[in-house]
Amino acid sequence: MKFNPFRKIRKNKMDFNLPKVYRTKVIRGVSIPSIIRNGTHFFVDLEVYEDGRVECWNFEDFEHFKKDVKRGWVSVSIPNGENISIHGLGSWSINDGVWIHNKESFIDYVWSVIKYLNPNLDNLYSYSEKRENNIIIGESGKGKIYKENKRIIDDPFPEKVIGKGTNLFLKDKEGKYHLIRLDIYNEESIIVNRLEKSFEVSLVQLEQMILEEKLLSELPDGVQVNILGLGNFKVEKKQYTTRISEKLLEIKDTIRKLEGKPSTIEVCIKIHQQYTVNPTNDLREQLKEAYENIPEHERAYVGDMDVKDTIVRMIIYGEQEIENWSHYQLAKRMGEKLPSISIPKPKND
């Protein structure tokens, strides 16, 4: 009689109500500058990983990435006269663009990055669609910015210190402008990237560079902006910009969050929740102070994707603030019934 290893399991009715575990795997990668064409042209850092995957607002495999480049979703240039939108900075119409890559050379470049990370091309990822209840399950490929902290010179397992990036412009000694990324770790460690040679500054030094107008968030019309690895263009006209004072608030807020403290957005959300349960004039004043402490370009994040900060603004500044809500404005233009939002009024203290 042949041995059946599953006979005992069947007989004893194996109990699969067992404690659950999961594991994570570190996939190394680097970020490179590029453009996503989604209505307008968005400047992005594509994240390229050693398993062949590229995070480009899609996250599948290298073959899918190539299709995204060929169909123009991932772009390598911006036509003259069109706009570039840079997250956290603003939007500008551009001209006289000079771009390094065409579609084929950019695909080859990204493939060379993958081979640099994974010389033997081991375990390259092949995408297969995942569904649950007939719904496609997407996957985020957004990685974590980090630097290594070596405790000894040849530390085989250096500590990974997590940071967060934000965009700014740098004016160099020759008067040239560069779109750079600040990788923020703490008050003593902010790395200026997207240059041929990155360098590290403290928060105090960064504030001095802002005072000296070496770091900027706004640009004079007509200047040339250089993006390492992507190309250059001349700024023609701004659509909107973020003030440098607000970017500095954002950087300080990022440091607080990296230190484990609540961000200004989190503080505001918590007070809003308290006000919703117990609407008082005192909490409304606290909400106003908390909301106005948030950098202006980040205030929309105190609400969900639909209402953004509309409800908070209605509580603080009055119900007429609903007229600035995009859904309200669209309904008004279309001649449809205007949407309403009910907010609790403060009780007498």
Short mmCIF file of C-alpha atoms in Angstrom, two decimals:
data_model
loop_
_atom_site.label_atom_id
_atom_site.label_comp_id
_atom_site.label_asym_id
_atom_site.label_seq_id
_atom_site.Cartn_x
_atom_site.Cartn_y
_atom_site.Cartn_z
CA MET A 1 0.00 0.00 0.00
CA LYS A 2 1.36 3.42 -0.99
CA PHE A 3 2.02 6.02 1.69
CA ASN A 4 -0.38 8.98 1.55
CA PRO A 5 0.95 11.95 3.54
CA PHE A 6 -2.47 13.63 3.49
CA ARG A 7 -4.45 10.68 4.89
CA LYS A 8 -3.87 11.68 8.50
CA ILE A 9 -4.75 15.33 7.75
CA ARG A 10 -8.06 14.28 6.20
CA LYS A 11 -8.81 11.90 9.04
CA ASN A 12 -8.09 14.47 11.74
CA LYS A 13 -9.71 17.33 9.79
CA MET A 14 -6.83 19.79 9.92
CA ASP A 15 -7.92 23.06 11.59
CA PHE A 16 -6.94 26.00 9.36
CA ASN A 17 -8.05 28.58 11.91
CA LEU A 18 -4.38 29.30 12.67
CA PRO A 19 -2.56 32.48 13.75
CA LYS A 20 -1.83 34.69 10.73
CA VAL A 21 1.60 35.96 9.70
CA TYR A 22 2.99 37.91 6.75
CA ARG A 23 6.43 38.96 5.57
CA THR A 24 7.80 41.94 3.73
CA LYS A 25 10.67 42.13 1.29
CA VAL A 26 12.88 45.11 0.56
CA ILE A 27 13.09 45.82 -3.18
CA ARG A 28 15.85 48.31 -3.97
CA GLY A 29 15.24 51.16 -6.34
CA VAL A 30 16.14 54.69 -7.41
CA SER A 31 14.09 57.68 -8.56
CA ILE A 32 14.57 59.45 -11.90
CA PRO A 33 12.88 62.61 -13.23
CA SER A 34 10.14 62.28 -15.83
CA ILE A 35 6.72 63.58 -16.88
CA ILE A 36 3.24 62.08 -16.62
CA ARG A 37 0.80 63.27 -19.29
CA ASN A 38 -2.61 63.18 -17.61
CA GLY A 39 -4.59 66.10 -18.98
CA THR A 40 -1.62 68.37 -18.35
CA HIS A 41 2.07 67.58 -17.93
CA PHE A 42 3.01 66.64 -14.37
CA PHE A 43 6.65 66.55 -13.36
CA VAL A 44 7.30 63.37 -11.34
CA ASP A 45 10.05 61.22 -9.90
CA LEU A 46 9.60 57.77 -11.43
CA GLU A 47 10.64 55.02 -9.03
CA VAL A 48 12.58 52.26 -10.81
CA TYR A 49 13.03 48.98 -8.94
CA GLU A 50 15.45 46.07 -9.28
CA ASP A 51 12.61 43.66 -10.10
CA GLY A 52 11.85 45.60 -13.29
CA ARG A 53 8.82 47.49 -12.03
CA VAL A 54 8.44 51.24 -12.52
CA GLU A 55 6.06 53.37 -10.45
CA CYS A 56 4.52 55.82 -12.94
CA TRP A 57 1.04 56.22 -11.44
CA ASN A 58 0.65 52.68 -12.80
CA PHE A 59 2.58 49.84 -11.25
CA GLU A 60 2.71 46.69 -13.32
CA ASP A 61 5.89 45.39 -14.98
CA PHE A 62 8.51 46.59 -17.45
CA GLU A 63 6.55 45.53 -20.53
CA HIS A 64 3.57 47.56 -19.33
CA PHE A 65 5.90 50.48 -18.59
CA LYS A 66 7.18 50.42 -22.19
CA LYS A 67 3.58 50.61 -23.41
CA ASP A 68 2.96 53.60 -21.09
CA VAL A 69 5.93 55.39 -22.67
CA LYS A 70 4.90 54.56 -26.23
CA ARG A 71 1.30 55.72 -25.72
CA GLY A 72 2.51 58.99 -24.16
CA TRP A 73 1.30 58.45 -20.58
CA VAL A 74 4.94 58.63 -19.51
CA SER A 75 6.36 61.54 -21.48
CA VAL A 76 9.92 62.63 -22.18
CA SER A 77 9.16 66.19 -23.30
CA ILE A 78 6.63 69.01 -23.08
CA PRO A 79 5.56 70.87 -26.24
CA ASN A 80 6.38 74.57 -26.30
CA GLY A 81 3.49 76.71 -25.07
CA GLU A 82 2.06 74.00 -22.79
CA ASN A 83 2.18 73.86 -18.99
CA ILE A 84 4.33 71.97 -16.54
CA SER A 85 2.80 71.26 -13.13
CA ILE A 86 5.24 70.63 -10.27
CA HIS A 87 3.74 69.20 -7.08
CA GLY A 88 3.97 71.58 -4.15
CA LEU A 89 5.46 74.40 -6.26
CA GLY A 90 3.11 75.53 -9.01
CA SER A 91 2.42 75.51 -12.73
CA TRP A 92 4.05 77.41 -15.59
CA SER A 93 3.70 77.61 -19.34
CA ILE A 94 7.06 76.89 -20.97
CA ASN A 95 8.96 77.52 -24.18
CA ASP A 96 12.28 76.69 -25.85
CA GLY A 97 12.32 73.20 -24.37
CA VAL A 98 15.43 71.08 -24.95
CA TRP A 99 14.91 67.45 -23.96
CA ILE A 100 17.48 64.69 -23.53
CA HIS A 101 15.44 61.63 -24.52
CA ASN A 102 13.04 60.34 -27.13
CA LYS A 103 10.72 57.44 -26.30
CA GLU A 104 13.13 54.69 -27.33
CA SER A 105 16.20 56.18 -25.62
CA PHE A 106 14.20 56.71 -22.41
CA ILE A 107 13.05 53.07 -22.37
CA ASP A 108 16.68 52.02 -22.92
CA TYR A 109 17.81 54.33 -20.13
CA VAL A 110 15.30 52.90 -17.63
CA TRP A 111 16.30 49.37 -18.63
CA SER A 112 19.96 50.28 -17.99
CA VAL A 113 18.98 51.49 -14.51
CA ILE A 114 17.28 48.15 -13.82
CA LYS A 115 20.40 46.28 -15.01
CA TYR A 116 22.55 48.47 -12.77
CA LEU A 117 20.38 47.52 -9.79
CA ASN A 118 20.09 43.87 -10.84
CA PRO A 119 23.03 42.89 -13.11
CA ASN A 120 21.88 39.28 -13.56
CA LEU A 121 18.22 40.34 -14.03
CA ASP A 122 17.15 37.83 -11.40
CA ASN A 123 13.50 37.45 -10.39
CA LEU A 124 12.05 40.09 -12.71
CA TYR A 125 8.39 40.72 -11.95
CA SER A 126 5.69 39.64 -14.40
CA TYR A 127 2.35 41.34 -13.85
CA SER A 128 -0.92 39.43 -13.59
CA GLU A 129 -4.23 41.12 -12.88
CA LYS A 130 -5.65 40.51 -9.41
CA ARG A 131 -9.39 40.62 -8.76
CA GLU A 132 -11.59 40.29 -5.69
CA ASN A 133 -15.37 40.27 -6.08
CA ASN A 134 -14.83 41.19 -9.74
CA ILE A 135 -12.93 44.36 -8.73
CA ILE A 136 -9.39 44.89 -10.00
CA ILE A 137 -7.01 45.18 -7.04
CA GLY A 138 -4.41 47.85 -7.63
CA GLU A 139 -1.05 48.04 -5.91
CA SER A 140 0.90 51.07 -4.80
CA GLY A 141 4.52 51.14 -5.87
CA LYS A 142 5.39 54.25 -3.90
CA GLY A 143 8.60 53.57 -2.03
CA LYS A 144 10.28 55.28 0.91
CA ILE A 145 13.03 57.85 0.59
CA TYR A 146 15.94 56.87 2.83
CA LYS A 147 19.61 57.32 3.55
CA GLU A 148 21.98 54.82 5.13
CA ASN A 149 23.42 55.38 8.58
CA LYS A 150 26.55 53.26 8.94
CA ARG A 151 27.48 52.61 12.55
CA ILE A 152 30.95 51.38 11.51
CA ILE A 153 32.90 51.99 8.28
CA ASP A 154 32.09 48.60 6.74
CA ASP A 155 28.66 48.16 8.33
CA PRO A 156 27.07 45.23 6.41
CA PHE A 157 23.57 46.17 7.61
CA PRO A 158 23.39 49.97 7.81
CA GLU A 159 20.34 51.53 9.39
CA LYS A 160 17.82 52.95 6.92
CA VAL A 161 16.79 56.45 7.99
CA ILE A 162 13.44 57.37 6.45
CA GLY A 163 12.92 60.83 4.96
CA LYS A 164 10.53 62.75 2.77
CA GLY A 165 11.14 64.75 -0.39
CA THR A 166 9.84 68.10 -1.61
CA ASN A 167 10.55 70.18 -4.72
CA LEU A 168 12.23 73.60 -4.85
CA PHE A 169 14.33 75.66 -7.24
CA LEU A 170 18.00 76.37 -6.66
CA LYS A 171 19.87 79.33 -8.15
CA ASP A 172 23.54 78.42 -8.46
CA LYS A 173 26.66 80.64 -8.37
CA GLU A 174 26.43 81.21 -12.12
CA GLY A 175 22.83 82.37 -11.88
CA LYS A 176 21.39 79.17 -13.40
CA TYR A 177 18.14 77.73 -12.06
CA HIS A 178 17.69 74.04 -11.24
CA LEU A 179 14.62 72.07 -10.18
CA ILE A 180 15.95 70.24 -7.13
CA ARG A 181 14.53 67.88 -4.53
CA LEU A 182 15.11 68.33 -0.83
CA ASP A 183 15.26 64.99 0.98
CA ILE A 184 14.35 65.90 4.54
CA TYR A 185 15.44 63.73 7.51
CA ASN A 186 15.75 66.02 10.53
CA GLU A 187 16.86 69.53 11.48
CA GLU A 188 20.51 68.64 10.93
CA SER A 189 20.13 66.61 7.74
CA ILE A 190 18.45 67.90 4.58
CA ILE A 191 20.02 66.61 1.36
CA VAL A 192 19.81 68.74 -1.78
CA ASN A 193 19.33 66.29 -4.67
CA ARG A 194 18.75 66.33 -8.42
CA LEU A 195 22.12 67.97 -9.00
CA GLU A 196 25.32 66.49 -10.44
CA LYS A 197 26.67 66.56 -6.89
CA SER A 198 24.21 66.48 -4.00
CA PHE A 199 25.03 68.17 -0.71
CA GLU A 200 23.71 68.25 2.86
CA VAL A 201 22.52 71.26 4.86
CA SER A 202 20.88 71.85 8.22
CA LEU A 203 17.54 73.60 8.64
CA VAL A 204 19.38 76.74 9.81
CA GLN A 205 21.57 76.71 6.68
CA LEU A 206 18.52 76.09 4.50
CA GLU A 207 16.75 79.11 5.98
CA GLN A 208 19.84 81.20 5.22
CA MET A 209 19.81 79.98 1.59
CA ILE A 210 16.18 81.08 1.38
CA LEU A 211 17.05 84.53 2.77
CA GLU A 212 19.83 84.82 0.19
CA GLU A 213 17.36 83.76 -2.55
CA LYS A 214 19.44 80.72 -3.47
CA LEU A 215 16.43 78.50 -2.80
CA LEU A 216 13.16 79.62 -4.35
CA SER A 217 9.63 78.48 -5.06
CA GLU A 218 8.82 81.21 -7.58
CA LEU A 219 10.66 82.15 -10.77
CA PRO A 220 11.14 85.30 -12.85
CA ASP A 221 9.52 85.08 -16.29
CA GLY A 222 11.90 84.04 -19.05
CA VAL A 223 14.53 82.21 -16.98
CA GLN A 224 15.82 78.81 -18.02
CA VAL A 225 15.16 75.89 -15.68
CA ASN A 226 17.41 72.81 -15.76
CA ILE A 227 16.26 69.35 -14.69
CA LEU A 228 19.11 66.88 -14.32
CA GLY A 229 18.58 63.87 -16.59
CA LEU A 230 15.54 65.33 -18.34
CA GLY A 231 16.34 68.63 -20.09
CA ASN A 232 15.70 72.34 -19.78
CA PHE A 233 13.11 74.93 -20.73
CA LYS A 234 12.32 78.61 -20.36
CA VAL A 235 9.54 79.75 -18.06
CA GLU A 236 7.02 81.78 -20.06
CA LYS A 237 4.14 82.55 -17.67
CA LYS A 238 3.14 81.31 -14.24
CA GLN A 239 -0.34 79.86 -13.68
CA TYR A 240 0.01 79.61 -9.89
CA THR A 241 2.88 79.29 -7.42
CA THR A 242 3.52 78.52 -3.76
CA ARG A 243 5.21 81.20 -1.67
CA ILE A 244 8.61 80.27 -0.24
CA SER A 245 7.38 81.11 3.28
CA GLU A 246 4.73 78.38 2.89
CA LYS A 247 7.33 75.88 1.63
CA LEU A 248 9.44 76.59 4.71
CA LEU A 249 6.41 75.90 6.92
CA GLU A 250 5.92 72.63 5.01
CA ILE A 251 9.56 71.63 5.58
CA LYS A 252 9.33 72.34 9.32
CA ASP A 253 6.06 70.43 9.48
CA THR A 254 7.71 67.48 7.72
CA ILE A 255 10.51 67.45 10.31
CA ARG A 256 7.95 67.42 13.13
CA LYS A 257 6.19 64.44 11.58
CA LEU A 258 9.45 62.55 11.01
CA GLU A 259 10.17 63.08 14.72
CA GLY A 260 6.90 61.32 15.54
CA LYS A 261 4.96 64.47 16.38
CA PRO A 262 1.54 65.22 14.84
CA SER A 263 1.60 67.34 11.69
CA THR A 264 -0.38 70.57 11.46
CA ILE A 265 -2.88 68.73 9.25
CA GLU A 266 -3.34 65.99 11.86
CA VAL A 267 -3.80 68.57 14.62
CA CYS A 268 -6.48 70.34 12.56
CA ILE A 269 -8.31 67.09 11.73
CA LYS A 270 -8.40 66.12 15.41
CA ILE A 271 -9.87 69.47 16.48
CA HIS A 272 -12.41 69.28 13.64
CA GLN A 273 -13.51 65.87 14.90
CA GLN A 274 -13.86 67.28 18.42
CA TYR A 275 -15.91 70.20 17.12
CA THR A 276 -18.21 67.87 15.19
CA VAL A 277 -19.03 66.00 18.43
CA ASN A 278 -19.16 69.09 20.63
CA PRO A 279 -19.51 72.33 18.60
CA THR A 280 -18.43 75.26 20.77
CA ASN A 281 -17.05 78.71 20.03
CA ASP A 282 -13.84 77.81 21.84
CA LEU A 283 -13.27 74.77 19.61
CA ARG A 284 -14.11 76.83 16.53
CA GLU A 285 -11.38 79.32 17.49
CA GLN A 286 -8.96 76.43 18.08
CA LEU A 287 -9.93 75.03 14.67
CA LYS A 288 -9.28 78.40 13.02
CA GLU A 289 -5.83 78.65 14.58
CA ALA A 290 -4.94 75.05 13.65
CA TYR A 291 -6.18 75.47 10.07
CA GLU A 292 -4.25 78.70 9.52
CA ASN A 293 -1.07 77.04 10.84
CA ILE A 294 -1.16 74.61 7.90
CA PRO A 295 0.88 75.64 4.84
CA GLU A 296 -1.62 77.14 2.37
CA HIS A 297 -0.89 74.61 -0.39
CA GLU A 298 -1.64 71.70 1.98
CA ARG A 299 -4.87 72.92 3.61
CA ALA A 300 -7.09 70.96 1.21
CA TYR A 301 -5.87 67.74 2.86
CA VAL A 302 -7.89 68.33 6.04
CA GLY A 303 -10.93 66.87 4.23
CA ASP A 304 -11.59 64.01 1.83
CA MET A 305 -10.96 64.07 -1.93
CA ASP A 306 -14.45 65.44 -2.66
CA VAL A 307 -14.98 68.28 -0.18
CA LYS A 308 -11.31 68.94 0.64
CA ASP A 309 -11.21 71.79 3.22
CA THR A 310 -14.67 73.19 2.37
CA ILE A 311 -16.37 72.00 5.57
CA VAL A 312 -13.61 73.35 7.82
CA ARG A 313 -13.69 76.69 6.02
CA MET A 314 -17.49 76.88 6.35
CA ILE A 315 -17.19 76.34 10.12
CA ILE A 316 -14.45 78.96 10.47
CA TYR A 317 -15.37 81.64 7.95
CA GLY A 318 -19.08 81.11 7.27
CA GLU A 319 -21.43 79.04 5.14
CA GLN A 320 -20.75 81.18 2.04
CA GLU A 321 -17.47 79.25 1.69
CA ILE A 322 -19.46 76.49 -0.03
CA GLU A 323 -19.49 78.73 -3.11
CA ASN A 324 -15.76 78.04 -3.55
CA TRP A 325 -16.32 74.26 -3.59
CA SER A 326 -15.62 72.81 -7.05
CA HIS A 327 -18.81 70.65 -6.99
CA TYR A 328 -20.90 73.73 -6.22
CA GLN A 329 -19.28 75.77 -8.99
CA LEU A 330 -19.75 72.96 -11.53
CA ALA A 331 -23.43 72.53 -10.64
CA LYS A 332 -23.92 76.29 -10.95
CA ARG A 333 -22.31 76.35 -14.42
CA MET A 334 -24.41 73.38 -15.55
CA GLY A 335 -27.63 74.94 -14.25
CA GLU A 336 -28.19 71.96 -11.94
CA LYS A 337 -29.44 71.84 -8.35
CA LEU A 338 -26.78 73.31 -6.09
CA PRO A 339 -25.29 70.89 -3.55
CA SER A 340 -25.46 71.68 0.15
CA ILE A 341 -23.38 70.75 3.18
CA SER A 342 -24.80 70.75 6.68
CA ILE A 343 -22.43 71.90 9.41
CA PRO A 344 -23.01 72.01 13.18
CA LYS A 345 -23.41 75.48 14.62
CA PRO A 346 -21.58 76.31 17.86
CA LYS A 347 -23.50 76.01 21.09
CA ASN A 348 -23.47 78.84 23.59
CA ASP A 349 -20.45 78.30 25.83
#
